Amino acid sequence: MHAGGTLPRMAGARGKVRESFAQILVDDEAFAGWRADKLACRENAPTPPAVPVKDPFHLTRRELSGMRDCVRHHNLFIYDLGRPGDDGREDPDNDALLPALCSQLGLTDPLPNPTADHRGISRIEAVRQDHPQAGAKERARYIPYTRKRLNWHTDGYYNPAESRIHAFALHCVRSALSGGENRLLDPEMLYILLRDHSPRLARALCHPEAFLIPADDDASGSGRREFRGPVFSIDEETGTLYTRFTRRRHNIVWRKDADTREAVEFIASLLDSPHPAILRWTLGPGQGIVCNNVLHCRTAFEDRPGKENGRLLHRLRFRQRITPH
């Protein structure tokens, strides 16, 4: 498999060529071949190690190769800048660091959002509604900007097609006193596990109206319009699997049929389990996650005392996927 989940051209049992998820979703033979390749890749690298990075502004060939190998297996990688100050390591609170690192992987078109600065960077931290910072009251409405548990989702599951999020990056500036563990699941593995369990349920989540995202009509909200869509679909530009999912029950209305309900219940049970496909990682200062929009969640956390000592992550979201070469 090529990095970023794009399938190589493979000759099948009858000389058939398989090269995109469009065929995999509807053809059992194509699915079986892709599934075998995907599981073989993961068996060779069951848990992605953190890629050590010396200079995030000038990644070496070895560092880039390690990152792309992890993406090839897991659709994500974790990097580690080491302790600030050691051997001239970068300060993790350098705002230019994350955009520079991502650009070397082909991630150059960050998506704007109401909580981001002019570079597309959002500061993910617990915010009080009475905080004097601009926009604090609006941000405090949303779970990511609290210390509460953040349930499983893909970023931008509510976005229309023209603003799909294909990749995102999280960079840790300060860790929590306790908690704040990230859990991550490759959407391709989710599709395999669901289809292995029941092809019928996998088809249900490919329905074009598998879910409804209600409009966000709150005056201080995002202004999001109502959106209907499938969980699993094909991105026409890249031929890759695109996944939209959330367990935020108040933010989604599932299609009212037995197959959809059963499929969602299966996924919920999987996400609550200690399945080996689920990666668990608590980011420390100078560490980060870059991925092709994998499913993720965050445990609740406690901050250190002091206004400037709380858990802080920088986040970027992108229109592109991580480039394969």
mmCIF file of C-alpha atoms in Angstrom:
data_model
loop_
_atom_site.group_PDB
_atom_site.id
_atom_site.type_symbol
_atom_site.label_atom_id
_atom_site.label_comp_id
_atom_site.label_asym_id
_atom_site.label_seq_id
_atom_site.Cartn_x
_atom_site.Cartn_y
_atom_site.Cartn_z
ATOM 1 C CA MET A 1 0.000 0.000 0.000
ATOM 2 C CA HIS A 2 1.157 3.527 -0.705
ATOM 3 C CA ALA A 3 1.351 6.030 2.120
ATOM 4 C CA GLY A 4 -1.886 7.846 2.810
ATOM 5 C CA GLY A 5 -3.987 4.759 2.049
ATOM 6 C CA THR A 6 -3.875 4.966 -1.768
ATOM 7 C CA LEU A 7 -3.864 1.492 -3.259
ATOM 8 C CA PRO A 8 -1.122 0.287 -5.590
ATOM 9 C CA ARG A 9 -2.110 -1.272 -8.902
ATOM 10 C CA MET A 10 -2.435 -4.982 -8.189
ATOM 11 C CA ALA A 11 -3.121 -7.793 -10.656
ATOM 12 C CA GLY A 12 -5.951 -9.947 -9.324
ATOM 13 C CA ALA A 13 -6.712 -13.626 -9.837
ATOM 14 C CA ARG A 14 -8.149 -12.961 -13.312
ATOM 15 C CA GLY A 15 -5.775 -10.196 -14.322
ATOM 16 C CA LYS A 16 -8.182 -7.670 -12.889
ATOM 17 C CA VAL A 17 -6.680 -4.332 -11.809
ATOM 18 C CA ARG A 18 -7.688 -2.913 -8.453
ATOM 19 C CA GLU A 19 -6.642 0.644 -7.726
ATOM 20 C CA SER A 20 -9.221 2.488 -5.618
ATOM 21 C CA PHE A 21 -11.643 2.122 -2.762
ATOM 22 C CA ALA A 22 -14.546 2.580 -5.177
ATOM 23 C CA GLN A 23 -14.030 -1.026 -6.241
ATOM 24 C CA ILE A 24 -13.142 -2.296 -2.771
ATOM 25 C CA LEU A 25 -16.465 -1.122 -1.350
ATOM 26 C CA VAL A 26 -18.471 -3.201 -3.829
ATOM 27 C CA ASP A 27 -16.213 -6.108 -4.844
ATOM 28 C CA ASP A 28 -15.405 -8.948 -2.436
ATOM 29 C CA GLU A 29 -12.289 -10.029 -4.347
ATOM 30 C CA ALA A 30 -10.872 -6.507 -4.395
ATOM 31 C CA PHE A 31 -11.635 -6.103 -0.694
ATOM 32 C CA ALA A 32 -9.933 -9.402 0.177
ATOM 33 C CA GLY A 33 -6.738 -8.421 -1.652
ATOM 34 C CA TRP A 34 -6.573 -4.961 -0.108
ATOM 35 C CA ARG A 35 -7.450 -6.321 3.349
ATOM 36 C CA ALA A 36 -4.602 -8.859 3.188
ATOM 37 C CA ASP A 37 -2.099 -6.139 2.244
ATOM 38 C CA LYS A 38 -3.327 -3.783 4.958
ATOM 39 C CA LEU A 39 -3.166 -6.400 7.712
ATOM 40 C CA ALA A 40 0.272 -7.561 6.562
ATOM 41 C CA CYS A 41 1.560 -3.978 6.819
ATOM 42 C CA ARG A 42 0.173 -3.630 10.328
ATOM 43 C CA GLU A 43 1.546 -6.997 11.418
ATOM 44 C CA ASN A 44 5.029 -5.766 10.523
ATOM 45 C CA ALA A 45 4.515 -2.587 12.581
ATOM 46 C CA PRO A 46 1.716 -3.203 15.135
ATOM 47 C CA THR A 47 2.427 -0.073 17.200
ATOM 48 C CA PRO A 48 3.944 2.989 15.531
ATOM 49 C CA PRO A 49 6.956 4.231 17.476
ATOM 50 C CA ALA A 50 7.496 7.955 17.894
ATOM 51 C CA VAL A 51 9.744 9.293 15.135
ATOM 52 C CA PRO A 52 12.595 11.261 16.753
ATOM 53 C CA VAL A 53 13.004 14.678 15.096
ATOM 54 C CA LYS A 54 16.013 16.918 15.625
ATOM 55 C CA ASP A 55 15.003 19.964 13.562
ATOM 56 C CA PRO A 56 11.293 20.222 12.604
ATOM 57 C CA PHE A 57 12.122 23.024 10.149
ATOM 58 C CA HIS A 58 14.489 20.784 8.177
ATOM 59 C CA LEU A 59 13.414 17.140 8.311
ATOM 60 C CA THR A 60 15.997 14.616 7.185
ATOM 61 C CA ARG A 61 15.324 11.921 4.609
ATOM 62 C CA ARG A 62 15.421 9.343 7.372
ATOM 63 C CA GLU A 63 12.872 11.253 9.464
ATOM 64 C CA LEU A 64 10.545 11.727 6.487
ATOM 65 C CA SER A 65 10.880 8.059 5.569
ATOM 66 C CA GLY A 66 10.000 7.006 9.109
ATOM 67 C CA MET A 67 6.952 9.265 9.122
ATOM 68 C CA ARG A 68 5.674 7.981 5.793
ATOM 69 C CA ASP A 69 6.263 4.364 6.782
ATOM 70 C CA CYS A 70 4.016 4.906 9.818
ATOM 71 C CA VAL A 71 1.370 6.540 7.623
ATOM 72 C CA ARG A 72 1.569 3.595 5.226
ATOM 73 C CA HIS A 73 0.744 1.209 8.087
ATOM 74 C CA HIS A 74 -1.520 3.296 10.332
ATOM 75 C CA ASN A 75 -2.549 6.497 8.489
ATOM 76 C CA LEU A 76 -0.754 8.454 11.228
ATOM 77 C CA PHE A 77 2.617 9.049 12.837
ATOM 78 C CA ILE A 78 3.809 10.419 16.160
ATOM 79 C CA TYR A 79 6.913 12.571 16.369
ATOM 80 C CA ASP A 80 9.114 13.529 19.315
ATOM 81 C CA LEU A 81 11.341 16.621 19.372
ATOM 82 C CA GLY A 82 13.025 15.556 22.595
ATOM 83 C CA ARG A 83 13.429 17.755 25.645
ATOM 84 C CA PRO A 84 13.555 21.497 24.915
ATOM 85 C CA GLY A 85 17.076 22.835 25.168
ATOM 86 C CA ASP A 86 18.785 19.456 24.648
ATOM 87 C CA ASP A 87 21.174 19.684 21.694
ATOM 88 C CA GLY A 88 19.507 22.896 20.563
ATOM 89 C CA ARG A 89 16.016 21.350 20.374
ATOM 90 C CA GLU A 90 13.208 23.720 19.487
ATOM 91 C CA ASP A 91 10.967 25.291 22.099
ATOM 92 C CA PRO A 92 7.634 23.423 21.781
ATOM 93 C CA ASP A 93 5.803 26.769 22.117
ATOM 94 C CA ASN A 94 7.166 28.014 18.779
ATOM 95 C CA ASP A 95 4.072 28.811 16.675
ATOM 96 C CA ALA A 96 5.994 28.363 13.423
ATOM 97 C CA LEU A 97 7.050 24.813 14.229
ATOM 98 C CA LEU A 98 3.928 22.822 13.311
ATOM 99 C CA PRO A 99 3.209 24.533 9.948
ATOM 100 C CA ALA A 100 6.850 24.058 8.938
ATOM 101 C CA LEU A 101 6.878 20.359 9.820
ATOM 102 C CA CYS A 102 3.569 19.700 8.054
ATOM 103 C CA SER A 103 4.540 21.555 4.888
ATOM 104 C CA GLN A 104 7.391 19.100 4.319
ATOM 105 C CA LEU A 105 4.769 16.332 4.124
ATOM 106 C CA GLY A 106 2.698 18.159 1.522
ATOM 107 C CA LEU A 107 0.252 19.634 4.046
ATOM 108 C CA THR A 108 0.247 23.245 2.912
ATOM 109 C CA ASP A 109 -3.408 24.290 2.753
ATOM 110 C CA PRO A 110 -4.785 24.646 6.300
ATOM 111 C CA LEU A 111 -8.532 24.982 6.664
ATOM 112 C CA PRO A 112 -9.692 28.121 8.459
ATOM 113 C CA ASN A 113 -12.091 27.893 11.380
ATOM 114 C CA PRO A 114 -13.500 30.392 13.890
ATOM 115 C CA THR A 115 -11.046 29.392 16.639
ATOM 116 C CA ALA A 116 -7.899 29.538 14.484
ATOM 117 C CA ASP A 117 -5.373 32.304 13.894
ATOM 118 C CA HIS A 118 -4.293 33.596 10.490
ATOM 119 C CA ARG A 119 -2.131 30.488 9.921
ATOM 120 C CA GLY A 120 -4.962 28.096 10.751
ATOM 121 C CA ILE A 121 -3.573 27.194 14.197
ATOM 122 C CA SER A 122 -6.098 26.588 16.973
ATOM 123 C CA ARG A 123 -4.960 26.602 20.597
ATOM 124 C CA ILE A 124 -6.611 23.577 22.214
ATOM 125 C CA GLU A 125 -6.817 24.303 25.936
ATOM 126 C CA ALA A 126 -9.417 24.570 28.687
ATOM 127 C CA VAL A 127 -11.027 28.015 28.422
ATOM 128 C CA ARG A 128 -13.282 29.736 30.955
ATOM 129 C CA GLN A 129 -16.260 31.681 29.610
ATOM 130 C CA ASP A 130 -15.156 34.742 31.588
ATOM 131 C CA HIS A 131 -11.619 34.640 30.189
ATOM 132 C CA PRO A 132 -10.685 38.045 28.696
ATOM 133 C CA GLN A 133 -9.243 36.453 25.553
ATOM 134 C CA ALA A 134 -11.282 37.227 22.420
ATOM 135 C CA GLY A 135 -13.748 34.467 21.569
ATOM 136 C CA ALA A 136 -13.350 32.703 24.920
ATOM 137 C CA LYS A 137 -17.084 32.552 25.593
ATOM 138 C CA GLU A 138 -17.782 30.960 22.207
ATOM 139 C CA ARG A 139 -14.935 28.457 22.482
ATOM 140 C CA ALA A 140 -15.949 27.410 26.002
ATOM 141 C CA ARG A 141 -19.204 26.040 24.554
ATOM 142 C CA TYR A 142 -17.289 23.227 22.857
ATOM 143 C CA ILE A 143 -15.898 20.140 24.610
ATOM 144 C CA PRO A 144 -12.375 20.338 23.063
ATOM 145 C CA TYR A 145 -11.869 23.620 24.968
ATOM 146 C CA THR A 146 -12.731 22.097 28.347
ATOM 147 C CA ARG A 147 -11.095 19.492 30.589
ATOM 148 C CA LYS A 148 -13.934 17.042 29.928
ATOM 149 C CA ARG A 149 -13.696 13.769 28.068
ATOM 150 C CA LEU A 150 -13.848 14.254 24.305
ATOM 151 C CA ASN A 151 -15.732 11.399 22.635
ATOM 152 C CA TRP A 152 -14.733 9.518 19.488
ATOM 153 C CA HIS A 153 -15.019 11.389 16.195
ATOM 154 C CA THR A 154 -13.284 12.329 12.970
ATOM 155 C CA ASP A 155 -12.509 16.017 12.544
ATOM 156 C CA GLY A 156 -15.000 17.889 10.389
ATOM 157 C CA TYR A 157 -17.578 15.089 10.296
ATOM 158 C CA TYR A 158 -20.113 17.936 9.986
ATOM 159 C CA ASN A 159 -18.315 19.783 7.153
ATOM 160 C CA PRO A 160 -19.832 19.907 3.641
ATOM 161 C CA ALA A 161 -17.925 18.294 0.777
ATOM 162 C CA GLU A 162 -16.168 21.493 -0.284
ATOM 163 C CA SER A 163 -14.455 21.834 3.106
ATOM 164 C CA ARG A 164 -13.616 18.230 3.945
ATOM 165 C CA ILE A 165 -10.811 17.737 6.440
ATOM 166 C CA HIS A 166 -8.404 15.132 5.078
ATOM 167 C CA ALA A 167 -5.598 15.494 7.608
ATOM 168 C CA PHE A 168 -4.889 17.147 10.937
ATOM 169 C CA ALA A 169 -1.936 17.676 13.246
ATOM 170 C CA LEU A 170 -1.735 18.076 17.026
ATOM 171 C CA HIS A 171 1.390 19.443 18.698
ATOM 172 C CA CYS A 172 1.796 19.380 22.480
ATOM 173 C CA VAL A 173 3.164 22.549 24.074
ATOM 174 C CA ARG A 174 2.202 21.635 27.653
ATOM 175 C CA SER A 175 0.827 18.345 28.962
ATOM 176 C CA ALA A 176 -1.811 17.936 31.662
ATOM 177 C CA LEU A 177 -1.065 17.167 35.285
ATOM 178 C CA SER A 178 -2.965 13.908 34.765
ATOM 179 C CA GLY A 179 -5.151 12.422 32.036
ATOM 180 C CA GLY A 180 -5.495 13.809 28.521
ATOM 181 C CA GLU A 181 -4.703 10.502 26.819
ATOM 182 C CA ASN A 182 -5.431 10.379 23.078
ATOM 183 C CA ARG A 183 -6.904 7.221 21.576
ATOM 184 C CA LEU A 184 -6.645 6.750 17.825
ATOM 185 C CA LEU A 185 -8.086 4.324 15.282
ATOM 186 C CA ASP A 186 -7.240 4.106 11.583
ATOM 187 C CA PRO A 187 -10.548 4.441 9.637
ATOM 188 C CA GLU A 188 -9.395 1.761 7.204
ATOM 189 C CA MET A 189 -9.085 -0.670 10.104
ATOM 190 C CA LEU A 190 -12.543 0.326 11.315
ATOM 191 C CA TYR A 191 -13.960 -0.477 7.877
ATOM 192 C CA ILE A 192 -12.174 -3.853 7.795
ATOM 193 C CA LEU A 193 -13.393 -4.812 11.272
ATOM 194 C CA LEU A 194 -16.982 -3.840 10.479
ATOM 195 C CA ARG A 195 -17.035 -5.593 7.101
ATOM 196 C CA ASP A 196 -15.432 -8.714 8.597
ATOM 197 C CA HIS A 197 -18.230 -8.695 11.168
ATOM 198 C CA SER A 198 -20.989 -8.100 8.601
ATOM 199 C CA PRO A 199 -20.801 -6.861 4.991
ATOM 200 C CA ARG A 200 -24.464 -5.916 5.329
ATOM 201 C CA LEU A 201 -23.695 -3.493 8.161
ATOM 202 C CA ALA A 202 -20.744 -2.033 6.254
ATOM 203 C CA ARG A 203 -23.073 -1.330 3.318
ATOM 204 C CA ALA A 204 -25.529 0.405 5.651
ATOM 205 C CA LEU A 205 -22.910 2.971 6.630
ATOM 206 C CA CYS A 206 -22.164 3.691 2.966
ATOM 207 C CA HIS A 207 -25.746 4.905 2.473
ATOM 208 C CA PRO A 208 -25.765 8.562 1.339
ATOM 209 C CA GLU A 209 -28.086 9.476 4.218
ATOM 210 C CA ALA A 210 -26.635 7.257 6.956
ATOM 211 C CA PHE A 211 -26.681 10.233 9.330
ATOM 212 C CA LEU A 212 -27.967 13.765 9.746
ATOM 213 C CA ILE A 213 -25.945 16.557 11.367
ATOM 214 C CA PRO A 214 -28.408 19.193 12.622
ATOM 215 C CA ALA A 215 -27.756 22.848 11.875
ATOM 216 C CA ASP A 216 -25.965 24.866 14.567
ATOM 217 C CA ASP A 217 -28.421 27.730 14.957
ATOM 218 C CA ASP A 218 -27.008 29.189 18.162
ATOM 219 C CA ALA A 219 -26.208 32.864 17.632
ATOM 220 C CA SER A 220 -22.726 32.356 19.089
ATOM 221 C CA GLY A 221 -22.177 29.080 17.298
ATOM 222 C CA SER A 222 -20.542 28.060 14.047
ATOM 223 C CA GLY A 223 -23.426 28.882 11.706
ATOM 224 C CA ARG A 224 -23.194 25.285 10.444
ATOM 225 C CA ARG A 225 -25.957 24.221 8.087
ATOM 226 C CA GLU A 226 -27.751 20.859 8.192
ATOM 227 C CA PHE A 227 -25.772 18.062 6.572
ATOM 228 C CA ARG A 228 -26.584 14.470 5.563
ATOM 229 C CA GLY A 229 -24.035 11.918 4.438
ATOM 230 C CA PRO A 230 -22.454 8.460 4.615
ATOM 231 C CA VAL A 231 -19.935 7.265 7.182
ATOM 232 C CA PHE A 232 -17.805 5.613 4.482
ATOM 233 C CA SER A 233 -17.421 7.172 1.041
ATOM 234 C CA ILE A 234 -14.847 7.675 -1.696
ATOM 235 C CA ASP A 235 -12.849 10.846 -2.072
ATOM 236 C CA GLU A 236 -12.990 11.418 -5.825
ATOM 237 C CA GLU A 237 -9.727 13.374 -6.024
ATOM 238 C CA THR A 238 -7.549 10.748 -4.327
ATOM 239 C CA GLY A 239 -9.545 7.516 -4.676
ATOM 240 C CA THR A 240 -9.141 6.948 -0.944
ATOM 241 C CA LEU A 241 -11.629 6.037 1.758
ATOM 242 C CA TYR A 242 -13.202 9.056 3.460
ATOM 243 C CA THR A 243 -14.784 8.517 6.877
ATOM 244 C CA ARG A 244 -17.177 10.694 8.875
ATOM 245 C CA PHE A 245 -18.079 9.561 12.375
ATOM 246 C CA THR A 246 -18.938 10.825 15.823
ATOM 247 C CA ARG A 247 -20.167 9.388 19.107
ATOM 248 C CA ARG A 248 -21.339 12.833 20.253
ATOM 249 C CA ARG A 249 -24.981 11.779 20.558
ATOM 250 C CA HIS A 250 -26.384 15.296 20.658
ATOM 251 C CA ASN A 251 -24.571 16.216 17.426
ATOM 252 C CA ILE A 252 -25.845 13.465 15.122
ATOM 253 C CA VAL A 253 -29.087 11.710 14.153
ATOM 254 C CA TRP A 254 -28.620 8.236 12.706
ATOM 255 C CA ARG A 255 -30.799 6.842 9.922
ATOM 256 C CA LYS A 256 -33.719 5.013 11.479
ATOM 257 C CA ASP A 257 -33.269 1.478 10.171
ATOM 258 C CA ALA A 258 -32.153 -1.745 11.836
ATOM 259 C CA ASP A 259 -28.903 -2.163 9.897
ATOM 260 C CA THR A 260 -27.650 1.353 10.671
ATOM 261 C CA ARG A 261 -28.523 0.972 14.345
ATOM 262 C CA GLU A 262 -26.746 -2.397 14.536
ATOM 263 C CA ALA A 263 -23.667 -1.039 12.737
ATOM 264 C CA VAL A 264 -23.395 1.933 15.114
ATOM 265 C CA GLU A 265 -23.795 -0.386 18.116
ATOM 266 C CA PHE A 266 -20.996 -2.627 16.803
ATOM 267 C CA ILE A 267 -18.661 0.357 16.377
ATOM 268 C CA ALA A 268 -19.531 1.661 19.842
ATOM 269 C CA SER A 269 -18.684 -1.724 21.360
ATOM 270 C CA LEU A 270 -15.391 -1.815 19.447
ATOM 271 C CA LEU A 271 -14.396 1.678 20.554
ATOM 272 C CA ASP A 272 -15.109 0.786 24.189
ATOM 273 C CA SER A 273 -12.912 -2.312 23.970
ATOM 274 C CA PRO A 274 -9.139 -2.781 24.411
ATOM 275 C CA HIS A 275 -8.822 -3.791 20.757
ATOM 276 C CA PRO A 276 -5.167 -3.842 19.595
ATOM 277 C CA ALA A 277 -6.010 -1.652 16.592
ATOM 278 C CA ILE A 278 -6.705 1.245 18.985
ATOM 279 C CA LEU A 279 -3.558 3.232 19.747
ATOM 280 C CA ARG A 280 -3.276 4.978 23.114
ATOM 281 C CA TRP A 281 -0.805 7.835 23.581
ATOM 282 C CA THR A 282 -0.483 10.708 26.039
ATOM 283 C CA LEU A 283 1.444 13.492 24.331
ATOM 284 C CA GLY A 284 4.283 15.163 26.202
ATOM 285 C CA PRO A 285 5.775 18.595 25.421
ATOM 286 C CA GLY A 286 7.426 18.540 21.991
ATOM 287 C CA GLN A 287 5.475 15.494 20.815
ATOM 288 C CA GLY A 288 2.779 15.505 18.164
ATOM 289 C CA ILE A 289 0.399 13.481 16.008
ATOM 290 C CA VAL A 290 -0.007 13.985 12.259
ATOM 291 C CA CYS A 291 -2.613 11.859 10.500
ATOM 292 C CA ASN A 292 -5.026 11.343 7.649
ATOM 293 C CA ASN A 293 -8.013 12.265 9.846
ATOM 294 C CA VAL A 294 -8.161 9.114 11.942
ATOM 295 C CA LEU A 295 -10.876 8.501 14.523
ATOM 296 C CA HIS A 296 -9.768 9.872 17.867
ATOM 297 C CA CYS A 297 -10.892 10.754 21.358
ATOM 298 C CA ARG A 298 -9.370 12.245 24.518
ATOM 299 C CA THR A 299 -9.771 11.296 28.151
ATOM 300 C CA ALA A 300 -10.653 13.934 30.754
ATOM 301 C CA PHE A 301 -7.694 15.661 32.387
ATOM 302 C CA GLU A 302 -6.580 17.811 35.300
ATOM 303 C CA ASP A 303 -4.430 20.890 34.775
ATOM 304 C CA ARG A 304 -1.472 22.047 36.815
ATOM 305 C CA PRO A 305 -2.117 25.033 39.104
ATOM 306 C CA GLY A 306 -1.639 28.452 37.534
ATOM 307 C CA LYS A 307 -3.229 30.219 34.589
ATOM 308 C CA GLU A 308 -0.285 29.616 32.255
ATOM 309 C CA ASN A 309 0.378 25.989 33.199
ATOM 310 C CA GLY A 310 -2.628 24.227 31.656
ATOM 311 C CA ARG A 311 -2.558 21.588 28.943
ATOM 312 C CA LEU A 312 -2.020 23.267 25.562
ATOM 313 C CA LEU A 313 -1.965 21.779 22.085
ATOM 314 C CA HIS A 314 -1.617 23.475 18.715
ATOM 315 C CA ARG A 315 -3.916 22.051 16.015
ATOM 316 C CA LEU A 316 -3.873 22.388 12.236
ATOM 317 C CA ARG A 317 -6.442 20.940 9.850
ATOM 318 C CA PHE A 318 -5.819 20.413 6.137
ATOM 319 C CA ARG A 319 -7.611 19.928 2.838
ATOM 320 C CA GLN A 320 -4.862 17.536 1.684
ATOM 321 C CA ARG A 321 -3.774 14.082 2.780
ATOM 322 C CA ILE A 322 -0.165 13.320 3.664
ATOM 323 C CA THR A 323 1.747 12.902 0.405
ATOM 324 C CA PRO A 324 2.936 9.345 -0.316
ATOM 325 C CA HIS A 325 6.447 10.215 -1.547
#
